[in-house]
Amino acid sequence: METLFDTMTAPLGNSVATGLSRLALALKTNASQAAQPLGLSPTQTQVLALLRTQPGGYRPSQLAQTLALGAPAMSEALQPLLTRALAAQQPDPTDRRAKRIAITDAGLAVIAQAADWPEALLDTVADLSPEEQTVFYRVILKMIRNLQSAGSVPVGRLCVTCTHFRPYVHEDTDTPHHCTLVDAAFGDRHLRLDCPEQQPAPPDLAEATWQRFLAAPPSPLPV
Ligand code: SF4
């Protein structure tokens, strides 16, 4: 039955989208404020933060794809980092004609001054119970995966699209999933958003794995 408030408020989906927009705006503002004292733009801070996670570096095209930037914007962000020797070009061991961009010691020192996440955001998340955080993380994963499928965000190196991911193959409800690469069980809280070892599953396998992940945990399957 429709209530008075149903006629006064936006549909729930719109409210969720509005709330997410507010959070995104707050994060953008915070990123800008955090980057300024380092003499970096928010994009350059993101580049250094990303480079920090992979000592072997990234090709510029990989950086651009991960950060959803075009080649000119990526080049514009990288040039000051190279000039200030916060990042350096090095040969790509897998292709002699290609170059990789890697973070330098100076770059590590600079990015160490930038908090990984705004304090306020960390505090807000810390106020959620572990159960709420797990549910929230799962919802975020679902949204990212759907945005990836729609081509709205760059394809990330998620567990849920990895050929090594086996959802719900263990009876232990705390760690029901399995990674065949490291041959170990893990839980929702361990699902990775950017795993360097991720290998994209073929589309049909990825979809089948995703549907199994979304469904209520099925009976344990052989690993
Ligand atoms: S290799 Fe990485 S992305 Fe793939 S299932 Fe294992 S931990 Fe997840």
Short mmCIF file of C-alpha atoms and ligand atoms in Angstrom, two decimals:
data_model
loop_
_atom_site.label_atom_id
_atom_site.label_comp_id
_atom_site.label_asym_id
_atom_site.label_seq_id
_atom_site.Cartn_x
_atom_site.Cartn_y
_atom_site.Cartn_z
CA MET A 1 0.00 0.00 0.00
CA GLU A 2 1.35 3.41 -0.94
CA THR A 3 2.00 5.74 1.99
CA LEU A 4 2.16 9.54 2.12
CA PHE A 5 5.96 9.34 2.24
CA ASP A 6 6.03 7.24 -0.94
CA THR A 7 4.56 10.25 -2.74
CA MET A 8 6.91 12.71 -1.00
CA THR A 9 10.27 10.97 -1.47
CA ALA A 10 12.32 9.82 -4.43
CA PRO A 11 12.47 6.09 -5.20
CA LEU A 12 14.99 4.26 -3.01
CA GLY A 13 17.36 3.67 -5.95
CA ASN A 14 17.54 7.43 -6.57
CA SER A 15 18.27 8.07 -2.89
CA VAL A 16 21.10 5.50 -2.94
CA ALA A 17 22.57 7.11 -6.08
CA THR A 18 22.29 10.58 -4.51
CA GLY A 19 24.01 9.36 -1.34
CA LEU A 20 26.84 7.86 -3.37
CA SER A 21 27.23 11.14 -5.29
CA ARG A 22 27.56 13.01 -2.01
CA LEU A 23 30.24 10.60 -0.83
CA ALA A 24 32.09 10.93 -4.15
CA LEU A 25 32.01 14.71 -3.90
CA ALA A 26 33.35 14.60 -0.34
CA LEU A 27 36.18 12.29 -1.41
CA LYS A 28 37.07 14.46 -4.38
CA THR A 29 37.28 17.55 -2.20
CA ASN A 30 39.36 15.71 0.35
CA ALA A 31 41.73 14.35 -2.33
CA SER A 32 42.27 17.85 -3.63
CA GLN A 33 43.06 19.19 -0.17
CA ALA A 34 45.42 16.28 0.59
CA ALA A 35 47.37 16.64 -2.67
CA GLN A 36 47.94 20.39 -2.43
CA PRO A 37 50.62 20.42 0.33
CA LEU A 38 52.58 17.78 -1.60
CA GLY A 39 52.69 19.99 -4.67
CA LEU A 40 50.77 17.35 -6.62
CA SER A 41 47.45 17.21 -8.37
CA PRO A 42 44.92 14.64 -7.15
CA THR A 43 45.64 12.59 -10.29
CA GLN A 44 49.39 12.62 -9.64
CA THR A 45 48.75 11.50 -6.07
CA GLN A 46 46.63 8.63 -7.44
CA VAL A 47 49.40 7.69 -9.88
CA LEU A 48 52.03 7.57 -7.13
CA ALA A 49 49.69 5.61 -4.85
CA LEU A 50 49.16 3.10 -7.65
CA LEU A 51 52.86 2.88 -8.52
CA ARG A 52 53.62 2.20 -4.87
CA THR A 53 51.63 -1.04 -5.07
CA GLN A 54 53.74 -2.43 -7.91
CA PRO A 55 57.52 -2.01 -7.55
CA GLY A 56 58.02 -3.32 -11.12
CA GLY A 57 55.98 -0.39 -12.41
CA TYR A 58 53.22 -0.08 -14.96
CA ARG A 59 53.16 0.76 -18.62
CA PRO A 60 51.64 4.22 -19.16
CA SER A 61 48.72 2.59 -20.98
CA GLN A 62 48.03 0.37 -17.94
CA LEU A 63 48.11 3.40 -15.65
CA ALA A 64 45.73 5.27 -17.94
CA GLN A 65 43.34 2.33 -18.10
CA THR A 66 43.37 1.73 -14.35
CA LEU A 67 42.74 5.38 -13.56
CA ALA A 68 40.23 5.85 -16.40
CA LEU A 69 42.31 8.54 -18.08
CA GLY A 70 43.00 9.21 -21.73
CA ALA A 71 46.57 9.06 -23.03
CA PRO A 72 47.02 12.87 -23.15
CA ALA A 73 45.77 13.31 -19.55
CA MET A 74 48.02 10.47 -18.41
CA SER A 75 51.02 12.01 -20.13
CA GLU A 76 50.22 15.39 -18.56
CA ALA A 77 50.02 13.80 -15.09
CA LEU A 78 53.23 11.79 -15.54
CA GLN A 79 55.52 14.51 -16.89
CA PRO A 80 55.89 16.46 -13.61
CA LEU A 81 56.44 13.22 -11.69
CA LEU A 82 59.29 12.29 -14.06
CA THR A 83 60.73 15.80 -13.97
CA ARG A 84 60.73 15.81 -10.16
CA ALA A 85 62.21 12.27 -10.20
CA LEU A 86 59.28 10.96 -8.16
CA ALA A 87 58.86 8.34 -10.86
CA ALA A 88 61.22 7.01 -13.49
CA GLN A 89 61.03 5.21 -16.80
CA GLN A 90 62.64 1.79 -16.98
CA PRO A 91 62.80 -0.96 -19.60
CA ASP A 92 59.91 -3.40 -19.68
CA PRO A 93 61.42 -6.87 -19.11
CA THR A 94 58.61 -8.46 -21.15
CA ASP A 95 59.01 -6.22 -24.22
CA ARG A 96 62.25 -4.48 -25.22
CA ARG A 97 60.36 -1.80 -27.16
CA ALA A 98 58.14 -0.84 -24.21
CA LYS A 99 58.81 1.25 -21.10
CA ARG A 100 57.43 1.04 -17.62
CA ILE A 101 56.96 3.79 -15.10
CA ALA A 102 58.10 2.92 -11.58
CA ILE A 103 58.09 4.89 -8.36
CA THR A 104 61.45 6.13 -7.03
CA ASP A 105 62.61 6.44 -3.43
CA ALA A 106 61.78 10.15 -3.61
CA GLY A 107 58.29 9.27 -4.82
CA LEU A 108 57.84 6.79 -2.00
CA ALA A 109 58.86 9.45 0.51
CA VAL A 110 56.34 11.92 -0.93
CA ILE A 111 53.43 9.48 -1.12
CA ALA A 112 54.15 8.30 2.43
CA GLN A 113 53.06 11.78 3.55
CA ALA A 114 49.65 11.33 1.95
CA ALA A 115 47.15 9.34 3.95
CA ASP A 116 45.85 6.36 2.01
CA TRP A 117 42.30 7.26 2.89
CA PRO A 118 40.79 10.37 4.39
CA GLU A 119 40.69 10.01 8.16
CA ALA A 120 37.01 10.93 8.26
CA LEU A 121 36.16 8.15 5.83
CA LEU A 122 38.17 5.59 7.78
CA ASP A 123 36.48 6.67 11.01
CA THR A 124 33.06 6.39 9.38
CA VAL A 125 33.78 2.90 8.10
CA ALA A 126 35.25 1.89 11.47
CA ASP A 127 31.89 2.77 13.05
CA LEU A 128 30.27 -0.01 11.01
CA SER A 129 30.23 -3.45 12.57
CA PRO A 130 32.38 -6.16 10.93
CA GLU A 131 29.16 -7.69 9.57
CA GLU A 132 28.06 -4.35 8.12
CA GLN A 133 31.49 -3.81 6.58
CA THR A 134 31.38 -7.27 4.97
CA VAL A 135 27.90 -6.69 3.53
CA PHE A 136 28.86 -3.19 2.36
CA TYR A 137 32.04 -4.49 0.72
CA ARG A 138 30.05 -7.13 -1.12
CA VAL A 139 27.61 -4.49 -2.37
CA ILE A 140 30.50 -2.30 -3.52
CA LEU A 141 32.04 -5.25 -5.36
CA LYS A 142 28.75 -5.93 -7.07
CA MET A 143 28.46 -2.32 -8.18
CA ILE A 144 32.04 -2.21 -9.46
CA ARG A 145 31.60 -5.47 -11.34
CA ASN A 146 28.35 -4.23 -12.92
CA LEU A 147 29.93 -0.91 -13.88
CA GLN A 148 32.86 -2.82 -15.42
CA SER A 149 30.49 -5.02 -17.41
CA ALA A 150 28.69 -1.92 -18.69
CA GLY A 151 32.04 -0.38 -19.70
CA SER A 152 31.49 2.54 -17.31
CA VAL A 153 34.70 2.01 -15.33
CA PRO A 154 38.03 0.46 -16.33
CA VAL A 155 38.34 -3.28 -15.94
CA GLY A 156 40.01 -3.94 -12.61
CA ARG A 157 41.88 -6.96 -11.34
CA LEU A 158 39.10 -8.32 -9.16
CA CYS A 159 38.96 -11.77 -7.57
CA VAL A 160 35.41 -12.18 -8.80
CA THR A 161 36.53 -12.01 -12.46
CA CYS A 162 39.69 -14.09 -11.99
CA THR A 163 40.21 -17.51 -13.51
CA HIS A 164 41.61 -18.71 -10.15
CA PHE A 165 38.51 -17.74 -8.17
CA ARG A 166 36.29 -20.57 -6.90
CA PRO A 167 33.34 -19.19 -4.88
CA TYR A 168 31.70 -21.27 -2.19
CA VAL A 169 33.71 -24.45 -2.51
CA HIS A 170 34.38 -24.79 1.23
CA GLU A 171 31.93 -25.57 3.99
CA ASP A 172 33.56 -23.09 6.36
CA THR A 173 31.21 -20.08 6.15
CA ASP A 174 34.01 -17.73 7.24
CA THR A 175 36.32 -18.70 4.37
CA PRO A 176 34.11 -20.39 1.74
CA HIS A 177 36.06 -19.30 -1.39
CA HIS A 178 39.26 -20.69 -2.84
CA CYS A 179 42.13 -19.23 -4.87
CA THR A 180 43.67 -21.96 -7.00
CA LEU A 181 46.79 -19.87 -7.60
CA VAL A 182 47.90 -19.89 -3.98
CA ASP A 183 45.73 -22.92 -3.13
CA ALA A 184 44.13 -21.31 -0.09
CA ALA A 185 40.66 -20.64 1.27
CA PHE A 186 39.43 -17.12 1.86
CA GLY A 187 36.32 -15.15 2.79
CA ASP A 188 34.35 -12.19 1.45
CA ARG A 189 36.48 -9.80 3.50
CA HIS A 190 39.60 -11.00 1.62
CA LEU A 191 38.18 -10.47 -1.88
CA ARG A 192 40.65 -8.29 -3.75
CA LEU A 193 39.95 -5.28 -5.93
CA ASP A 194 43.42 -5.07 -7.47
CA CYS A 195 45.38 -8.32 -7.34
CA PRO A 196 48.65 -8.26 -9.33
CA GLU A 197 48.30 -12.01 -10.00
CA GLN A 198 44.76 -11.76 -11.31
CA GLN A 199 44.15 -13.55 -14.60
CA PRO A 200 40.88 -12.61 -16.31
CA ALA A 201 38.57 -15.57 -16.75
CA PRO A 202 37.04 -16.16 -20.20
CA PRO A 203 33.65 -14.38 -20.41
CA ASP A 204 31.47 -17.49 -20.07
CA LEU A 205 33.45 -18.79 -17.08
CA ALA A 206 33.50 -15.32 -15.51
CA GLU A 207 29.73 -15.05 -15.82
CA ALA A 208 29.13 -18.55 -14.41
CA THR A 209 31.49 -17.84 -11.50
CA TRP A 210 29.81 -14.51 -10.85
CA GLN A 211 26.34 -16.06 -10.79
CA ARG A 212 27.55 -18.70 -8.34
CA PHE A 213 29.05 -15.97 -6.17
CA LEU A 214 25.77 -14.01 -6.18
CA ALA A 215 23.60 -17.01 -5.44
CA ALA A 216 23.02 -18.31 -1.97
CA PRO A 217 26.02 -20.46 -1.13
CA PRO A 218 25.54 -23.75 -2.97
CA SER A 219 26.62 -27.12 -1.69
CA PRO A 220 30.41 -27.38 -1.51
CA LEU A 221 31.97 -28.25 -4.85
CA PRO A 222 35.26 -30.01 -5.45
CA VAL A 223 38.17 -27.54 -5.69
S1 SF4 B 1 44.93 -14.85 -8.07
FE1 SF4 B 1 44.43 -12.94 -6.99
S2 SF4 B 1 42.56 -12.23 -8.00
FE2 SF4 B 1 42.80 -14.39 -8.53
S3 SF4 B 1 41.55 -15.46 -7.00
FE3 SF4 B 1 43.71 -15.42 -6.29
S4 SF4 B 1 43.78 -13.61 -4.92
FE4 SF4 B 1 41.94 -13.40 -6.20
#
